[in-house]
PDB file of C-alpha atoms in Angstrom:
ATOM      1  CA  MET A   1     -47.280 -24.269  12.917  1.00  0.00           C
ATOM      2  CA  ILE A   2     -49.685 -27.174  13.587  1.00  0.00           C
ATOM      3  CA  ASN A   3     -48.262 -29.245  15.564  1.00  0.00           C
ATOM      4  CA  ARG A   4     -47.731 -26.766  18.410  1.00  0.00           C
ATOM      5  CA  LEU A   5     -51.281 -27.386  18.791  1.00  0.00           C
ATOM      6  CA  LYS A   6     -51.562 -28.780  22.213  1.00  0.00           C
ATOM      7  CA  PHE A   7     -54.407 -31.191  22.654  1.00  0.00           C
ATOM      8  CA  HIS A   8     -56.391 -30.467  25.764  1.00  0.00           C
ATOM      9  CA  HIS A   9     -60.235 -31.961  26.197  1.00  0.00           C
ATOM     10  CA  PHE A  10     -63.542 -34.522  24.846  1.00  0.00           C
ATOM     11  CA  GLY A  11     -66.574 -31.890  24.005  1.00  0.00           C
ATOM     12  CA  LEU A  12     -69.454 -34.126  25.040  1.00  0.00           C
ATOM     13  CA  ALA A  13     -72.895 -32.972  24.109  1.00  0.00           C
ATOM     14  CA  ALA A  14     -75.230 -33.886  26.548  1.00  0.00           C
ATOM     15  CA  ARG A  15     -79.376 -33.863  26.504  1.00  0.00           C
ATOM     16  CA  ASP A  16     -79.012 -34.864  29.914  1.00  0.00           C
ATOM     17  CA  PRO A  17     -76.320 -33.370  31.448  1.00  0.00           C
ATOM     18  CA  ASP A  18     -76.680 -34.916  35.594  1.00  0.00           C
ATOM     19  CA  GLN A  19     -76.704 -38.207  33.682  1.00  0.00           C
ATOM     20  CA  ALA A  20     -73.580 -37.916  32.135  1.00  0.00           C
ATOM     21  CA  ALA A  21     -71.915 -35.817  35.188  1.00  0.00           C
ATOM     22  CA  LYS A  22     -72.557 -39.070  37.309  1.00  0.00           C
ATOM     23  CA  PHE A  23     -71.728 -41.939  34.207  1.00  0.00           C
ATOM     24  CA  VAL A  24     -68.029 -38.956  34.705  1.00  0.00           C
ATOM     25  CA  GLN A  25     -67.754 -38.452  38.133  1.00  0.00           C
ATOM     26  CA  LEU A  26     -67.789 -43.042  38.755  1.00  0.00           C
ATOM     27  CA  LEU A  27     -64.949 -42.669  35.999  1.00  0.00           C
ATOM     28  CA  GLY A  28     -63.566 -40.721  38.864  1.00  0.00           C
ATOM     29  CA  TYR A  29     -63.497 -37.353  37.561  1.00  0.00           C
ATOM     30  CA  ASN A  30     -64.037 -34.551  39.304  1.00  0.00           C
ATOM     31  CA  CYS A  31     -67.131 -32.402  37.817  1.00  0.00           C
ATOM     32  CA  GLY A  32     -67.196 -28.471  39.077  1.00  0.00           C
ATOM     33  CA  ALA A  33     -71.039 -26.740  38.551  1.00  0.00           C
ATOM     34  CA  PRO A  34     -73.097 -26.258  35.197  1.00  0.00           C
ATOM     35  CA  VAL A  35     -72.388 -22.571  33.868  1.00  0.00           C
ATOM     36  CA  PHE A  36     -74.077 -20.835  31.509  1.00  0.00           C
ATOM     37  CA  ASP A  37     -72.024 -18.861  28.142  1.00  0.00           C
ATOM     38  CA  PRO A  38     -74.906 -16.358  26.599  1.00  0.00           C
ATOM     39  CA  LEU A  39     -72.474 -15.883  23.612  1.00  0.00           C
ATOM     40  CA  GLN A  40     -72.674 -19.959  23.156  1.00  0.00           C
ATOM     41  CA  ASN A  41     -75.978 -20.468  24.635  1.00  0.00           C
ATOM     42  CA  VAL A  42     -74.995 -23.968  26.261  1.00  0.00           C
ATOM     43  CA  PHE A  43     -74.874 -23.944  29.532  1.00  0.00           C
ATOM     44  CA  LEU A  44     -71.470 -26.391  30.138  1.00  0.00           C
ATOM     45  CA  ARG A  45     -70.001 -28.273  32.799  1.00  0.00           C
ATOM     46  CA  TRP A  46     -65.931 -29.291  33.301  1.00  0.00           C
ATOM     47  CA  CYS A  47     -64.792 -32.588  34.166  1.00  0.00           C
ATOM     48  CA  GLU A  48     -61.478 -33.993  34.762  1.00  0.00           C
ATOM     49  CA  LYS A  49     -59.565 -35.837  36.523  1.00  0.00           C
ATOM     50  CA  GLN A  50     -55.247 -36.693  36.965  1.00  0.00           C
ATOM     51  CA  GLY A  51     -53.854 -38.462  34.693  1.00  0.00           C
ATOM     52  CA  GLU A  52     -56.387 -38.630  32.043  1.00  0.00           C
ATOM     53  CA  PRO A  53     -58.301 -36.594  29.212  1.00  0.00           C
ATOM     54  CA  SER A  54     -60.918 -33.601  30.448  1.00  0.00           C
ATOM     55  CA  VAL A  55     -63.756 -33.969  29.088  1.00  0.00           C
ATOM     56  CA  GLU A  56     -67.301 -30.927  29.295  1.00  0.00           C
ATOM     57  CA  ILE A  57     -69.963 -31.445  29.156  1.00  0.00           C
ATOM     58  CA  VAL A  58     -72.238 -29.330  27.454  1.00  0.00           C
ATOM     59  CA  SER A  59     -75.816 -29.018  27.164  1.00  0.00           C
ATOM     60  CA  PRO A  60     -78.312 -26.746  24.646  1.00  0.00           C
ATOM     61  CA  ALA A  61     -79.507 -24.306  26.972  1.00  0.00           C
ATOM     62  CA  GLY A  62     -82.642 -23.465  24.326  1.00  0.00           C
ATOM     63  CA  SER A  63     -84.474 -25.632  21.487  1.00  0.00           C
ATOM     64  CA  ASP A  64     -82.694 -22.988  19.114  1.00  0.00           C
ATOM     65  CA  GLY A  65     -78.896 -23.950  20.421  1.00  0.00           C
ATOM     66  CA  PRO A  66     -76.404 -25.125  18.271  1.00  0.00           C
ATOM     67  CA  LEU A  67     -76.596 -28.534  19.644  1.00  0.00           C
ATOM     68  CA  VAL A  68     -79.701 -28.976  18.284  1.00  0.00           C
ATOM     69  CA  ASN A  69     -78.204 -30.892  14.779  1.00  0.00           C
ATOM     70  CA  ILE A  70     -76.485 -33.518  17.198  1.00  0.00           C
ATOM     71  CA  LEU A  71     -78.097 -34.359  19.757  1.00  0.00           C
ATOM     72  CA  ALA A  72     -81.564 -34.920  16.727  1.00  0.00           C
ATOM     73  CA  ALA A  73     -81.243 -38.384  16.701  1.00  0.00           C
ATOM     74  CA  GLN A  74     -79.091 -39.683  20.130  1.00  0.00           C
ATOM     75  CA  THR A  75     -79.095 -38.244  23.781  1.00  0.00           C
ATOM     76  CA  SER A  76     -74.894 -37.924  23.946  1.00  0.00           C
ATOM     77  CA  SER A  77     -72.363 -37.686  21.590  1.00  0.00           C
ATOM     78  CA  PHE A  78     -68.834 -36.485  22.093  1.00  0.00           C
ATOM     79  CA  TYR A  79     -68.895 -33.841  18.944  1.00  0.00           C
ATOM     80  CA  HIS A  80     -66.442 -31.576  19.084  1.00  0.00           C
ATOM     81  CA  LEU A  81     -61.904 -32.297  20.561  1.00  0.00           C
ATOM     82  CA  CYS A  82     -60.493 -28.723  21.012  1.00  0.00           C
ATOM     83  CA  TYR A  83     -57.501 -27.889  21.322  1.00  0.00           C
ATOM     84  CA  GLU A  84     -54.434 -25.590  23.284  1.00  0.00           C
ATOM     85  CA  THR A  85     -52.951 -22.690  20.957  1.00  0.00           C
ATOM     86  CA  THR A  86     -50.633 -19.810  21.974  1.00  0.00           C
ATOM     87  CA  LEU A  87     -50.566 -18.893  18.429  1.00  0.00           C
ATOM     88  CA  ASN A  88     -54.099 -16.413  17.040  1.00  0.00           C
ATOM     89  CA  SER A  89     -57.197 -19.404  15.302  1.00  0.00           C
ATOM     90  CA  ARG A  90     -57.353 -17.310  12.446  1.00  0.00           C
ATOM     91  CA  SER A  91     -53.600 -18.394  12.175  1.00  0.00           C
ATOM     92  CA  ILE A  92     -53.690 -21.890  12.483  1.00  0.00           C
ATOM     93  CA  ILE A  93     -56.698 -21.358  10.480  1.00  0.00           C
ATOM     94  CA  LYS A  94     -55.134 -19.464   7.663  1.00  0.00           C
ATOM     95  CA  PHE A  95     -51.731 -22.817   7.369  1.00  0.00           C
ATOM     96  CA  MET A  96     -54.139 -25.504   7.495  1.00  0.00           C
ATOM     97  CA  ARG A  97     -55.696 -24.538   4.495  1.00  0.00           C
ATOM     98  CA  GLU A  98     -53.083 -23.195   3.236  1.00  0.00           C
ATOM     99  CA  SER A  99     -51.642 -26.626   3.045  1.00  0.00           C
ATOM    100  CA  GLY A 100     -55.023 -28.154   0.967  1.00  0.00           C
ATOM    101  CA  LEU A 101     -56.789 -29.066   4.221  1.00  0.00           C
ATOM    102  CA  ARG A 102     -60.319 -28.010   4.029  1.00  0.00           C
ATOM    103  CA  VAL A 103     -61.017 -26.314   6.439  1.00  0.00           C
ATOM    104  CA  ILE A 104     -65.484 -24.649   8.054  1.00  0.00           C
ATOM    105  CA  THR A 105     -65.782 -21.789  10.283  1.00  0.00           C
ATOM    106  CA  VAL A 106     -68.573 -22.668  12.491  1.00  0.00           C
ATOM    107  CA  ALA A 107     -67.894 -19.957  15.197  1.00  0.00           C
ATOM    108  CA  SER A 108     -65.422 -17.242  15.380  1.00  0.00           C
ATOM    109  CA  PRO A 109     -63.695 -16.554  17.931  1.00  0.00           C
ATOM    110  CA  LYS A 110     -65.578 -15.468  21.280  1.00  0.00           C
ATOM    111  CA  PRO A 111     -65.105 -15.213  24.621  1.00  0.00           C
ATOM    112  CA  ALA A 112     -66.092 -18.605  26.318  1.00  0.00           C
ATOM    113  CA  VAL A 113     -66.423 -17.643  30.549  1.00  0.00           C
ATOM    114  CA  ILE A 114     -65.401 -21.248  31.486  1.00  0.00           C
ATOM    115  CA  PHE A 115     -62.311 -20.384  30.067  1.00  0.00           C
ATOM    116  CA  GLN A 116     -62.474 -16.972  32.335  1.00  0.00           C
ATOM    117  CA  GLY A 117     -62.912 -15.259  29.027  1.00  0.00           C
ATOM    118  CA  ARG A 118     -60.433 -17.027  26.873  1.00  0.00           C
ATOM    119  CA  ASN A 119     -61.232 -16.221  22.886  1.00  0.00           C
ATOM    120  CA  VAL A 120     -62.673 -20.036  21.204  1.00  0.00           C
ATOM    121  CA  SER A 121     -63.619 -21.008  17.702  1.00  0.00           C
ATOM    122  CA  PHE A 122     -65.217 -23.914  15.734  1.00  0.00           C
ATOM    123  CA  HIS A 123     -64.132 -25.252  13.189  1.00  0.00           C
ATOM    124  CA  LEU A 124     -65.124 -28.668  11.058  1.00  0.00           C
ATOM    125  CA  VAL A 125     -62.230 -30.329   9.257  1.00  0.00           C
ATOM    126  CA  HIS A 126     -62.607 -31.772   6.052  1.00  0.00           C
ATOM    127  CA  GLY A 127     -61.399 -35.325   6.930  1.00  0.00           C
ATOM    128  CA  PHE A 128     -61.241 -35.241  10.032  1.00  0.00           C
ATOM    129  CA  GLY A 129     -64.448 -33.264  12.012  1.00  0.00           C
ATOM    130  CA  LEU A 130     -65.337 -30.833  13.680  1.00  0.00           C
ATOM    131  CA  ILE A 131     -62.609 -28.858  16.259  1.00  0.00           C
ATOM    132  CA  GLU A 132     -62.079 -26.075  18.680  1.00  0.00           C
ATOM    133  CA  LEU A 133     -59.415 -23.696  19.094  1.00  0.00           C
ATOM    134  CA  LEU A 134     -58.898 -22.684  22.757  1.00  0.00           C
ATOM    135  CA  GLU A 135     -56.246 -19.418  22.188  1.00  0.00           C
ATOM    136  CA  SER A 136     -53.846 -18.539  24.627  1.00  0.00           C
ATOM    137  CA  THR A 137     -54.219 -14.816  26.903  1.00  0.00           C
ATOM    138  CA  LEU A 138     -51.614 -12.893  26.404  1.00  0.00           C
ATOM    139  CA  GLN A 139     -49.693 -13.751  29.398  1.00  0.00           C
ATOM    140  CA  ASP A 140     -49.751 -17.206  29.323  1.00  0.00           C
ATOM    141  CA  LEU A 141     -47.973 -16.116  24.922  1.00  0.00           C
ATOM    142  CA  ASN A 142     -44.503 -18.081  25.404  1.00  0.00           C
ATOM    143  CA  MET A 143     -44.296 -18.495  21.380  1.00  0.00           C
ATOM    144  CA  VAL A 144     -43.958 -15.110  18.512  1.00  0.00           C
ATOM    145  CA  ASP A 145     -46.793 -15.723  15.845  1.00  0.00           C
ATOM    146  CA  ILE A 146     -45.274 -15.378  13.231  1.00  0.00           C
ATOM    147  CA  TYR A 147     -47.835 -16.274  10.465  1.00  0.00           C
ATOM    148  CA  ASN A 148     -50.088 -12.976  11.411  1.00  0.00           C
ATOM    149  CA  VAL A 149     -52.975 -12.737   8.782  1.00  0.00           C
TER     150      VAL A 149
END
C-alpha cells in the first residue's frame, strides 16, 4: 500500500519567503503569488520547474504558528516531503503502524487552499521525518481504497 504514495513536493520553511523565492527562481523555477491558508496559519508559495520536483515555500503567518520551532535556529529549512495518495490518509497511517513504523500525527486532515481544498495532513515518521499526505479528490480516484478504517 505505501508504495502507492507518489512524491509530490519538497516543503521549505522560510522566515523570508521572498528571498527563498528569489533563489528558487534563479534556479529556473516559476513561483506563484503567495497565498494565505487560514486553517494552517501560514503563507504558501508554489514553485514549479519542468522536469524538476516542485517546491512549496511555507512562511509563518504569526508568531505562534506551526513553523515556530522549525525556524527558531535557522532562517530556512527543508522540513517536509509531500506524498500524494489516492487512498485516505487514515488508511495509509494505519498500514504504516501495522507494519511496525512509529507514526505520530502532527496535523489531522484539513482542506488546503493551495491545493484547491484537497485534504492534507502531517505525520512524523520515526527514523524518517515529517511527511505531508495530499489526498486526491473523489474525481481523481483511480484505485479502490481497500484499507478503510
